[in-house]
CSV table of C-alpha atoms and ligand atoms in Angstrom, one decimal:
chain,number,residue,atom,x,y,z
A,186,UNK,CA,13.2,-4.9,-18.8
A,187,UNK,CA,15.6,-1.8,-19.2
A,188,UNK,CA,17.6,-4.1,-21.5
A,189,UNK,CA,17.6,-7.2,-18.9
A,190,UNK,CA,16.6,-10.6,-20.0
A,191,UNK,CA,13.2,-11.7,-18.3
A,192,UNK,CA,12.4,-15.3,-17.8
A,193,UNK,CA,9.4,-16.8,-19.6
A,194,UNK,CA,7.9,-18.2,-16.3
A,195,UNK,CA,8.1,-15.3,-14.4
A,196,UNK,CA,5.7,-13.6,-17.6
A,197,UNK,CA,3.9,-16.8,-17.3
A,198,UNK,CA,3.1,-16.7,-13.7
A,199,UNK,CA,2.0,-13.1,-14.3
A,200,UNK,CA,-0.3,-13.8,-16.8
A,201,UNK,CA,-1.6,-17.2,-14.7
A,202,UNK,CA,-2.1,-14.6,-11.6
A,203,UNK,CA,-4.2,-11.8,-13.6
A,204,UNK,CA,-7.0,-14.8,-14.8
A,205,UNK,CA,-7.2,-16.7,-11.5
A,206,UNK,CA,-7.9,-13.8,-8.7
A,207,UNK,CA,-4.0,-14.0,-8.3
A,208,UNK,CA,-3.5,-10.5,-6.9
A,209,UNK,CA,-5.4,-10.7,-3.4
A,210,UNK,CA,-4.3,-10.4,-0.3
A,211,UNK,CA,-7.2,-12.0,1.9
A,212,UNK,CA,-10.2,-10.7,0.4
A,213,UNK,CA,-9.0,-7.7,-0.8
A,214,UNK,CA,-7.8,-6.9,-4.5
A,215,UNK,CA,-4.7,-5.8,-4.6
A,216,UNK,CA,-4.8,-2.3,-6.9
A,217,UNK,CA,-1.5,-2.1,-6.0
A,218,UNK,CA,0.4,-5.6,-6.9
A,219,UNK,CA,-2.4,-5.6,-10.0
A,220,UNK,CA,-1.1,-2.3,-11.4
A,221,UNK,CA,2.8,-3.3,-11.1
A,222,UNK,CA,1.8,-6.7,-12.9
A,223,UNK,CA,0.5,-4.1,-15.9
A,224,UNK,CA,3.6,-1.9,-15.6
A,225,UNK,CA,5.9,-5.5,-16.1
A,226,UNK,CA,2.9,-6.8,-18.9
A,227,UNK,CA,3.4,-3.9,-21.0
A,228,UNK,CA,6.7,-3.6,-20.8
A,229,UNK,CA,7.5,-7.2,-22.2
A,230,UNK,CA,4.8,-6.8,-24.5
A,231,UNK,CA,6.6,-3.2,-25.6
A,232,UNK,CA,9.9,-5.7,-26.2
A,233,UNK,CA,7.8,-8.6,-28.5
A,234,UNK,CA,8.6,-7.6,-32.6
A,235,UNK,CA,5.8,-8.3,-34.2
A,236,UNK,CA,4.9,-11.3,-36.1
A,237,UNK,CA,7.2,-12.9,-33.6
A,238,UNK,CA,5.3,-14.7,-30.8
A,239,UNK,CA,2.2,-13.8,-31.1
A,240,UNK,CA,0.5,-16.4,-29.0
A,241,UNK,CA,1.9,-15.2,-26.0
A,242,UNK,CA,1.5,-11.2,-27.2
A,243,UNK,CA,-2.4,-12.6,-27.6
A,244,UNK,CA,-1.9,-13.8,-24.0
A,245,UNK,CA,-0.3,-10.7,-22.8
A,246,UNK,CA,-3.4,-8.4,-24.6
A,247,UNK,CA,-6.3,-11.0,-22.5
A,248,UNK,CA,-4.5,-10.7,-19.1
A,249,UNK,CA,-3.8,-6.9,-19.7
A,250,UNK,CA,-7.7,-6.1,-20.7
A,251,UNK,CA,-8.5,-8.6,-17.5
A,252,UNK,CA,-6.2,-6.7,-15.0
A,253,UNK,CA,-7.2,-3.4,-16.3
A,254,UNK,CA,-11.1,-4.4,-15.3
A,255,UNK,CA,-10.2,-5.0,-12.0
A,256,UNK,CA,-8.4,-2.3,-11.6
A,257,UNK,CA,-11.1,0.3,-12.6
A,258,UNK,CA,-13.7,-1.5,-11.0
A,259,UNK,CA,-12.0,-0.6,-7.7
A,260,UNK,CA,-12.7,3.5,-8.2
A,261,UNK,CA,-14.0,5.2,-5.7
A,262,UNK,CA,-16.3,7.8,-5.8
A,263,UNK,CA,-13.7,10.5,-5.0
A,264,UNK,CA,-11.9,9.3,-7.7
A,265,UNK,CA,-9.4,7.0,-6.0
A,266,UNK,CA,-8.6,3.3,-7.5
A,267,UNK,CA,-8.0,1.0,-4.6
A,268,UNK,CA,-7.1,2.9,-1.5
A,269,UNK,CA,-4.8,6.7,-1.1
A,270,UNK,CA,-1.6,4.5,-1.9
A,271,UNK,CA,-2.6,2.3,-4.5
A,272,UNK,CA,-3.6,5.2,-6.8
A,273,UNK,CA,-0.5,6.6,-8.5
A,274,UNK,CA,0.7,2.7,-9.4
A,275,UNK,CA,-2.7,2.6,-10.5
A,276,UNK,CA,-2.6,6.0,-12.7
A,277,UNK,CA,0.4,4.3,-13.9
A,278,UNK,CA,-1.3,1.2,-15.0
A,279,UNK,CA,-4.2,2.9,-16.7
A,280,UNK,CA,-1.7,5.0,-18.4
A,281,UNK,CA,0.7,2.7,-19.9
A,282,UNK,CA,-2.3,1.0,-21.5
A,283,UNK,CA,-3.8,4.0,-22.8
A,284,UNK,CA,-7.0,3.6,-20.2
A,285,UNK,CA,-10.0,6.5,-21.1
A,286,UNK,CA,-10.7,7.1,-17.3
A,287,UNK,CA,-11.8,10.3,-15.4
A,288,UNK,CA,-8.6,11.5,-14.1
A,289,UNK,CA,-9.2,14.6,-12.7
A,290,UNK,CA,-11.2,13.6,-9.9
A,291,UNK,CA,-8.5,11.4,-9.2
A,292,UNK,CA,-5.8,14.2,-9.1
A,293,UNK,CA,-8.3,17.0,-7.4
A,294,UNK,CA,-8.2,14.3,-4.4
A,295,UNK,CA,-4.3,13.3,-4.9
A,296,UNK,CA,-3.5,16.8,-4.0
A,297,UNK,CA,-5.9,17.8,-1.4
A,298,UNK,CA,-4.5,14.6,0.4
A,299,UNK,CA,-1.4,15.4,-0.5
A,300,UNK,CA,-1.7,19.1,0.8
A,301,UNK,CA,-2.6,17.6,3.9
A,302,UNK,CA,0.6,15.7,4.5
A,303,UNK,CA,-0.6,12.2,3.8
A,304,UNK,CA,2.1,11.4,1.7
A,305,UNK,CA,5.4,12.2,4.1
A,306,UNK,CA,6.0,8.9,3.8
A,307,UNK,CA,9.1,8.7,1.4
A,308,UNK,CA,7.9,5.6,0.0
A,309,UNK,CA,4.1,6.5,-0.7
A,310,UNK,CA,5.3,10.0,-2.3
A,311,UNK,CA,7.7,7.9,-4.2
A,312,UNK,CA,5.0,5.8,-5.7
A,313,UNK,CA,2.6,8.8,-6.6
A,314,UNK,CA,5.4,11.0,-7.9
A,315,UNK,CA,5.5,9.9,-11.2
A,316,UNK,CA,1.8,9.8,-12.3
A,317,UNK,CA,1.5,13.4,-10.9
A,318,UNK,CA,4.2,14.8,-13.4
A,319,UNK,CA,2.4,12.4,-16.0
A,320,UNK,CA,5.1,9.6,-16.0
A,321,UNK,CA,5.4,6.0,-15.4
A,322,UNK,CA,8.4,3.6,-14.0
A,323,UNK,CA,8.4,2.4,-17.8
A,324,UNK,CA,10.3,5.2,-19.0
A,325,UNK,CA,12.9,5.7,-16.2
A,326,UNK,CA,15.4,4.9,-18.6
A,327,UNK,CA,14.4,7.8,-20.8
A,328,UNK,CA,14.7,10.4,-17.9
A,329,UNK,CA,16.2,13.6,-19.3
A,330,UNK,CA,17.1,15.0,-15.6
A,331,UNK,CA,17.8,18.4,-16.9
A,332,UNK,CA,14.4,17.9,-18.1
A,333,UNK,CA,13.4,16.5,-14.4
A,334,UNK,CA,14.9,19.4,-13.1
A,335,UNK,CA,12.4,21.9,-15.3
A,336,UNK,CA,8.9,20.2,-14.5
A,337,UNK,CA,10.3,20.0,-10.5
A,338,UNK,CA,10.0,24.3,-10.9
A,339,UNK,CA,6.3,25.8,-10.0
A,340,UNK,CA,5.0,22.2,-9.3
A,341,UNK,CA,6.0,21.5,-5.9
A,342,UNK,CA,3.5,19.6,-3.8
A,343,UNK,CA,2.1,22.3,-1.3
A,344,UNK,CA,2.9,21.5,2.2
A,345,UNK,CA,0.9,20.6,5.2
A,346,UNK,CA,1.1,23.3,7.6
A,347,UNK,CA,3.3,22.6,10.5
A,348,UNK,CA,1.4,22.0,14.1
A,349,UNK,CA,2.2,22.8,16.8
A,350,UNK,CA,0.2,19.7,18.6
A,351,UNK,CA,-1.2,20.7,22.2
A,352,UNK,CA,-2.7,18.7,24.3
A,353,UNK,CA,-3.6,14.6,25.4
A,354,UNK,CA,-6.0,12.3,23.4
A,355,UNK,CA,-7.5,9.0,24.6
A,356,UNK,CA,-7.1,5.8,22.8
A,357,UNK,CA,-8.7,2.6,23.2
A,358,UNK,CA,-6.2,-0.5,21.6
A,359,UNK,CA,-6.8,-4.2,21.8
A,360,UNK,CA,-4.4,-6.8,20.6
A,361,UNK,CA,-5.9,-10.1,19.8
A,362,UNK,CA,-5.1,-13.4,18.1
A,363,UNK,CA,-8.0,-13.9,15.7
A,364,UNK,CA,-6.1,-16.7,14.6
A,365,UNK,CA,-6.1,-19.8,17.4
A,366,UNK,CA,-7.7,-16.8,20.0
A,367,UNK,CA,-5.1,-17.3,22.9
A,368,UNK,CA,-5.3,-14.2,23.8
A,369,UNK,CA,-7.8,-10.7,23.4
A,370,UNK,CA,-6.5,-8.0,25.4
A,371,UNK,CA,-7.5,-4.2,26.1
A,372,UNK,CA,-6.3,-1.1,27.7
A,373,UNK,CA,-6.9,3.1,27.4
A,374,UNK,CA,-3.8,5.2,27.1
A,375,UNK,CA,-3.1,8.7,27.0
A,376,UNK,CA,-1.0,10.4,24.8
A,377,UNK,CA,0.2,13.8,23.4
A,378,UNK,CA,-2.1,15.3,20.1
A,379,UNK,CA,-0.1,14.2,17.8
A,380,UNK,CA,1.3,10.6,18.8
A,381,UNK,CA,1.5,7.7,15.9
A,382,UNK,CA,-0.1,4.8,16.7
A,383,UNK,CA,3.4,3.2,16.8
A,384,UNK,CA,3.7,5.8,20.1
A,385,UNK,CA,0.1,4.5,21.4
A,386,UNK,CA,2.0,1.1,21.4
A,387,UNK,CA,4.9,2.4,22.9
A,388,UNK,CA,2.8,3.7,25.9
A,389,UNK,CA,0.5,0.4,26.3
A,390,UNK,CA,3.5,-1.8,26.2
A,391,UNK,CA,5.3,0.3,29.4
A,392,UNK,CA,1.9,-0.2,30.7
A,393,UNK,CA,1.7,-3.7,30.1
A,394,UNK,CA,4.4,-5.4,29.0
A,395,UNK,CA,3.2,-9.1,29.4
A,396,UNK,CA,0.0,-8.3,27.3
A,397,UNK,CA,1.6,-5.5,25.0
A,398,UNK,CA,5.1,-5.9,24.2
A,399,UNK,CA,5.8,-5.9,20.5
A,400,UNK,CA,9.1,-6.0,18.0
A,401,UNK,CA,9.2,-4.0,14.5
A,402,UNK,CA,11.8,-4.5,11.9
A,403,UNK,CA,12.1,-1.1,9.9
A,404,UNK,CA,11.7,-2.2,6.6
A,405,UNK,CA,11.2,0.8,3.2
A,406,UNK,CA,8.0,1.9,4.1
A,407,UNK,CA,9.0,2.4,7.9
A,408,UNK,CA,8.4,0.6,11.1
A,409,UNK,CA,6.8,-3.1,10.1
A,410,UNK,CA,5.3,-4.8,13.3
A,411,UNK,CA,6.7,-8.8,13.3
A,412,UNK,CA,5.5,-9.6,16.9
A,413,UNK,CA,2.7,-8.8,19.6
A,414,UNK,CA,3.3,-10.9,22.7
A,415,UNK,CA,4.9,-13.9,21.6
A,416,UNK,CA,3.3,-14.0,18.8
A,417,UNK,CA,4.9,-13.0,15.4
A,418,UNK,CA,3.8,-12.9,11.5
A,419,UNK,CA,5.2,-16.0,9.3
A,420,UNK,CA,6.2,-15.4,5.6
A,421,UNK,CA,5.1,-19.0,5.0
A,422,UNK,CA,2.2,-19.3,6.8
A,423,UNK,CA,0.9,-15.6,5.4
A,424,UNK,CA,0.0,-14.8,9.3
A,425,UNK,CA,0.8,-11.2,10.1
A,426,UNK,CA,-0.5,-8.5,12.7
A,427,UNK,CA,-3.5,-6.7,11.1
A,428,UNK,CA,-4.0,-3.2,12.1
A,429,UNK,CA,-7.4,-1.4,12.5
A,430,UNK,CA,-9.9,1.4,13.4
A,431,UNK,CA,-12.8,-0.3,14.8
A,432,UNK,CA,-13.5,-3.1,11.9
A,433,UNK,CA,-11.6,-1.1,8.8
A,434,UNK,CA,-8.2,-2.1,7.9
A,435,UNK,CA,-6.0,1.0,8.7
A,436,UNK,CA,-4.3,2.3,5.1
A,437,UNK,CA,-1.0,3.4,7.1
A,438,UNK,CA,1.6,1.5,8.6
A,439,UNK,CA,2.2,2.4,12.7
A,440,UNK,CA,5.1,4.9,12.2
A,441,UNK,CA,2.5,7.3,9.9
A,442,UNK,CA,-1.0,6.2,11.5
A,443,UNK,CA,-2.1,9.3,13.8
A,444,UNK,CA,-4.9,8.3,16.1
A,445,UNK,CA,-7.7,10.6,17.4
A,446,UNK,CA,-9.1,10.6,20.3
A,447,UNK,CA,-11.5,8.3,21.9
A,448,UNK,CA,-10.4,5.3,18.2
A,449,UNK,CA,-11.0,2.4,18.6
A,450,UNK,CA,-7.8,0.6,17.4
A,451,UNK,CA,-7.3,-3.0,16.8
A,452,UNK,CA,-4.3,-5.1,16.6
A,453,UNK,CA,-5.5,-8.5,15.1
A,454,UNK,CA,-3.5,-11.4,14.3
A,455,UNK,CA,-4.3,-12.7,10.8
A,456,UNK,CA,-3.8,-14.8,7.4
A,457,UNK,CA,-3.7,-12.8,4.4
B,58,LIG,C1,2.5,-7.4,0.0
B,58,LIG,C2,2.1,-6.3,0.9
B,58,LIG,C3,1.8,-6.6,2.3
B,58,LIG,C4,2.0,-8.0,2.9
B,58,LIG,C5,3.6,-8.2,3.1
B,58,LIG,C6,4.0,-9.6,3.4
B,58,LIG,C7,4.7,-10.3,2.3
B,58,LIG,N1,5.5,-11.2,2.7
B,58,LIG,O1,4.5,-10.2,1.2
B,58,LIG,C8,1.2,-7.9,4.2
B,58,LIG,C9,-0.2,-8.5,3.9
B,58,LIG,C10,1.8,-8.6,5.4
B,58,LIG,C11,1.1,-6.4,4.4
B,58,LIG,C12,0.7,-5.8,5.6
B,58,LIG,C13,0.4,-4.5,5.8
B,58,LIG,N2,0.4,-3.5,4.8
B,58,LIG,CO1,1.1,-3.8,3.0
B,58,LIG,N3,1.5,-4.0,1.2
B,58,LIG,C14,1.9,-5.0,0.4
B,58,LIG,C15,2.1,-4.5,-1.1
B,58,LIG,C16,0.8,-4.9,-1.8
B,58,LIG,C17,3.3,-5.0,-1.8
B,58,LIG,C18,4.7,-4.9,-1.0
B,58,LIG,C19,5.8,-5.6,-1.8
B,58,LIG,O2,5.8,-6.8,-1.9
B,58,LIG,N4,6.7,-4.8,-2.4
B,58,LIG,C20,7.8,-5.3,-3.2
B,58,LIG,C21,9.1,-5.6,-2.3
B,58,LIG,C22,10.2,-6.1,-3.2
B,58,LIG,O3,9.5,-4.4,-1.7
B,58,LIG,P1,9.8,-4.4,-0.1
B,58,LIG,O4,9.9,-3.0,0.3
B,58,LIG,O5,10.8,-5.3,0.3
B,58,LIG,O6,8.4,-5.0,0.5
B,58,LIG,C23,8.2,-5.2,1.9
B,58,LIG,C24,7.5,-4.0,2.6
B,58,LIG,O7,6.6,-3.4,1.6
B,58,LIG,C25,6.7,-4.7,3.7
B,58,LIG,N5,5.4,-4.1,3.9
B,58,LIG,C26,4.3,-4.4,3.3
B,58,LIG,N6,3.3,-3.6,3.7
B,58,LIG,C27,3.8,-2.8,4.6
B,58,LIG,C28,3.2,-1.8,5.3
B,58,LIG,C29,4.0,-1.0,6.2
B,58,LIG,C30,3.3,0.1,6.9
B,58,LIG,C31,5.4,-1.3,6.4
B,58,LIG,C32,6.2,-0.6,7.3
B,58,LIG,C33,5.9,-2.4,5.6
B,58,LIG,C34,5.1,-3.1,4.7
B,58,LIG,O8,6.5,-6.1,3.3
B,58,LIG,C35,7.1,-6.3,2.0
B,58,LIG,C36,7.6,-7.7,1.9
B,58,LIG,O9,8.6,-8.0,3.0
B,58,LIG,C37,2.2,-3.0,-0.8
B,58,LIG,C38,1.7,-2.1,-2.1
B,58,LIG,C39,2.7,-1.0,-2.5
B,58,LIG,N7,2.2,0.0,-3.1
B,58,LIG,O10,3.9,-1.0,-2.2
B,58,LIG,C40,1.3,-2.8,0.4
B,58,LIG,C41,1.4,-1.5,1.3
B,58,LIG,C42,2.9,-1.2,1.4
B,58,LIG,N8,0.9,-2.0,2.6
B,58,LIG,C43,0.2,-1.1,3.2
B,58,LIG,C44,-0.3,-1.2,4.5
B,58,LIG,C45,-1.2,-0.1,5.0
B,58,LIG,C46,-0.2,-2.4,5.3
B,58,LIG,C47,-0.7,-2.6,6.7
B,58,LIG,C48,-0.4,-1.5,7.7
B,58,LIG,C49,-2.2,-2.9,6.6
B,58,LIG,C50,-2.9,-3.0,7.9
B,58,LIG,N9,-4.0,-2.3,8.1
B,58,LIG,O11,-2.6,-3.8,8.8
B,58,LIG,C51,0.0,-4.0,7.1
B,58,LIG,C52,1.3,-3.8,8.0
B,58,LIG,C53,1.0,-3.9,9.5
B,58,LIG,C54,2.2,-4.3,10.3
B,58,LIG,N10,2.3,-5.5,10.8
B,58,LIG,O12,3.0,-3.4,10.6
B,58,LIG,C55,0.2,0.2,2.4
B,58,LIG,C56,1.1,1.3,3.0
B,58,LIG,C57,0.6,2.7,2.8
B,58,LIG,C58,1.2,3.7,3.7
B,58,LIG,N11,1.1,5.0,3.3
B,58,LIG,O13,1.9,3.4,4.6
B,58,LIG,C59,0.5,-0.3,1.0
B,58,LIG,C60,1.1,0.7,0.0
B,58,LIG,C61,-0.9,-0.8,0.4
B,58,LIG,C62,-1.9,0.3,0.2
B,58,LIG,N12,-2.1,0.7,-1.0
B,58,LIG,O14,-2.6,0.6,1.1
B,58,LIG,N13,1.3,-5.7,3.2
B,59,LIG,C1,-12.1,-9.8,21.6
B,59,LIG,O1,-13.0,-9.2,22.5
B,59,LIG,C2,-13.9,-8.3,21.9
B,59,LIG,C3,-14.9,-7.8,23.0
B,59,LIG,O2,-14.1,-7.4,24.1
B,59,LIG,C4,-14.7,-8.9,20.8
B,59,LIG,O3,-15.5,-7.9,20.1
B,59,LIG,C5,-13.7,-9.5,19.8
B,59,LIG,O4,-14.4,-10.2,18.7
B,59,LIG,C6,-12.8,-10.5,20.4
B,59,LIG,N1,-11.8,-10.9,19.5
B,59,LIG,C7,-11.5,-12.2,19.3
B,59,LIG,C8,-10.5,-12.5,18.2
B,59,LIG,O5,-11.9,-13.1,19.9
């Protein structure tokens, strides 16, 4: 890929992943790891000269058409595939592979989101970016940045409007282990309109500290939360600390995450 050797079983783990429900993450399909296995697919398939190796281009072609189904079977009926920030990788995917699908639903919701500042995240407006201005990682090397520089005129994102936040909302948070259950904790805190969940925490663990203390390592998309209590997230043993509103798995990490009042948010340590 952009001229760099790529090992046979790394393309041979891919294509293993897209048959065998590889791209989970619990029970959840992953629109997001799916798409970039598409992205990598195509582009080795781009690099195969025909008649050469055409058992594994005919393997390449099965695991595309498979991951391609499971991508579009995870549209929503506003148009998103997967969640808000899996759906520019997934644009990508679709595109690449020459996909027929609805787009503009897809982009009509892209920007409203967007025009409400869901995507200050540097990471997530990274990742949508390109299938906004019709592009796709696979052609990075082909960037004309004068070019760039043109399409960047007239189609700037619009803004959310800034707030001036007044006021003190009410949030419930629990932290349990719904691992080995040692421990299912509660407590109410009151924070400025306005506060990330990652301030909610803040607050609780000043509170608390025996039952809410926590540690983050910042990591590309922001604040990552490793431990609650004692108890920290293992690579190894996929365990990590699960964040949600009420039983729904929150799409934003604790730096971005803006709770209103009276939520119901739940910390839950779990396997993925
Ligand atoms: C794999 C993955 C995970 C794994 C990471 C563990 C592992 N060892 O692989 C697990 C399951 C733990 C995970 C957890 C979460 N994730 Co996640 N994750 C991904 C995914 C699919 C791929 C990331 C990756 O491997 N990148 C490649 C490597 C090379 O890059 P990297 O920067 O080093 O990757 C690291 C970070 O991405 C970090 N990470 C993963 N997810 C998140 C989320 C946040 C908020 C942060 C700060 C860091 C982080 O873990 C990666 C491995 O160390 C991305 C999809 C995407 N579009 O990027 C979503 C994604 C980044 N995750 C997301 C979310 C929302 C979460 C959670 C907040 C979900 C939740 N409700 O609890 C939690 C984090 C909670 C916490 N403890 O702070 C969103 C972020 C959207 C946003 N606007 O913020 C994404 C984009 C998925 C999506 N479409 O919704 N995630
Ligand atoms: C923690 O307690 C709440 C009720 O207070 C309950 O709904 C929840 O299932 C419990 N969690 C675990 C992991 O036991």
């Amino acid at each position: 890929m952009m001229g760099k050797p790529v090992t046979s079983h790394s393309v041979q783990s891919l294509i293993e992943a897209s048959d065998n429900g590889g791209f989970s993450y619990g029970e959840k399909y992953s629109v997001d790891t799916a798409s970039v296995a598409v992205l990598a697919l195509t582009c080795v398939k781009r690099s195969i000269k025909a008649p050469d190796r055409m058992v594994l281009r005919l393997k390449i072609l099965n695991a595309l058409k498979c991951l391609i189904k499971n991508i579009l079977q995870e549209t929503t009926s506003d148009g998103l595939i997967g969640n808000l920030y899996s759906t520019g990788l997934a644009m990508q995917a679709l595109s690449v592979t020459s996909t027929n699908y609805d787009c503009s639903r897809t982009i009509q919701t892209l920007l409203e989101r967007a025009g409400s500042g869901s995507f200050e995240n540097p990471m997530a407006a990274s990742q949508i970016t390109p299938s906004l201005e019709n592009r796709n990682y696979l052609e990075l090397n082909k960037l004309d940045c004068k070019d760039f520089e043109k399409t960047l005129d007239g189609s700037v994102l619009p803004l959310a409007p800034p707030t001036a936040p007044e006021g003190v909302i009410t949030v419930h948070y629990r932290v349990e282990d719904g691992i080995h259950y040692s421990f299912n904790d509660s407590i109410e805190v009151t924070v400025p309109v306005g506060s990330s969940l990652l301030q909610v925490m803040e607050e609780a663990a000043k509170i608390s500290p025996a039952k809410f203390r926590f540690t983050v390592e910042q990591s590309s998309w922001g604040p990552f939360v490793t431990s609650i209590q004692v108890l920290a997230g293992n690579t190894e043993e996929r365990t990590y600390w699960q964040f949600l509103t009420g039983s729904n798995a929150l799409d934003q990490g604790v730096g971005d995450y803006k709770p209103y009042d009276r939520e119901y948010i739940v910390a839950k340590f779990s396997t993925y």
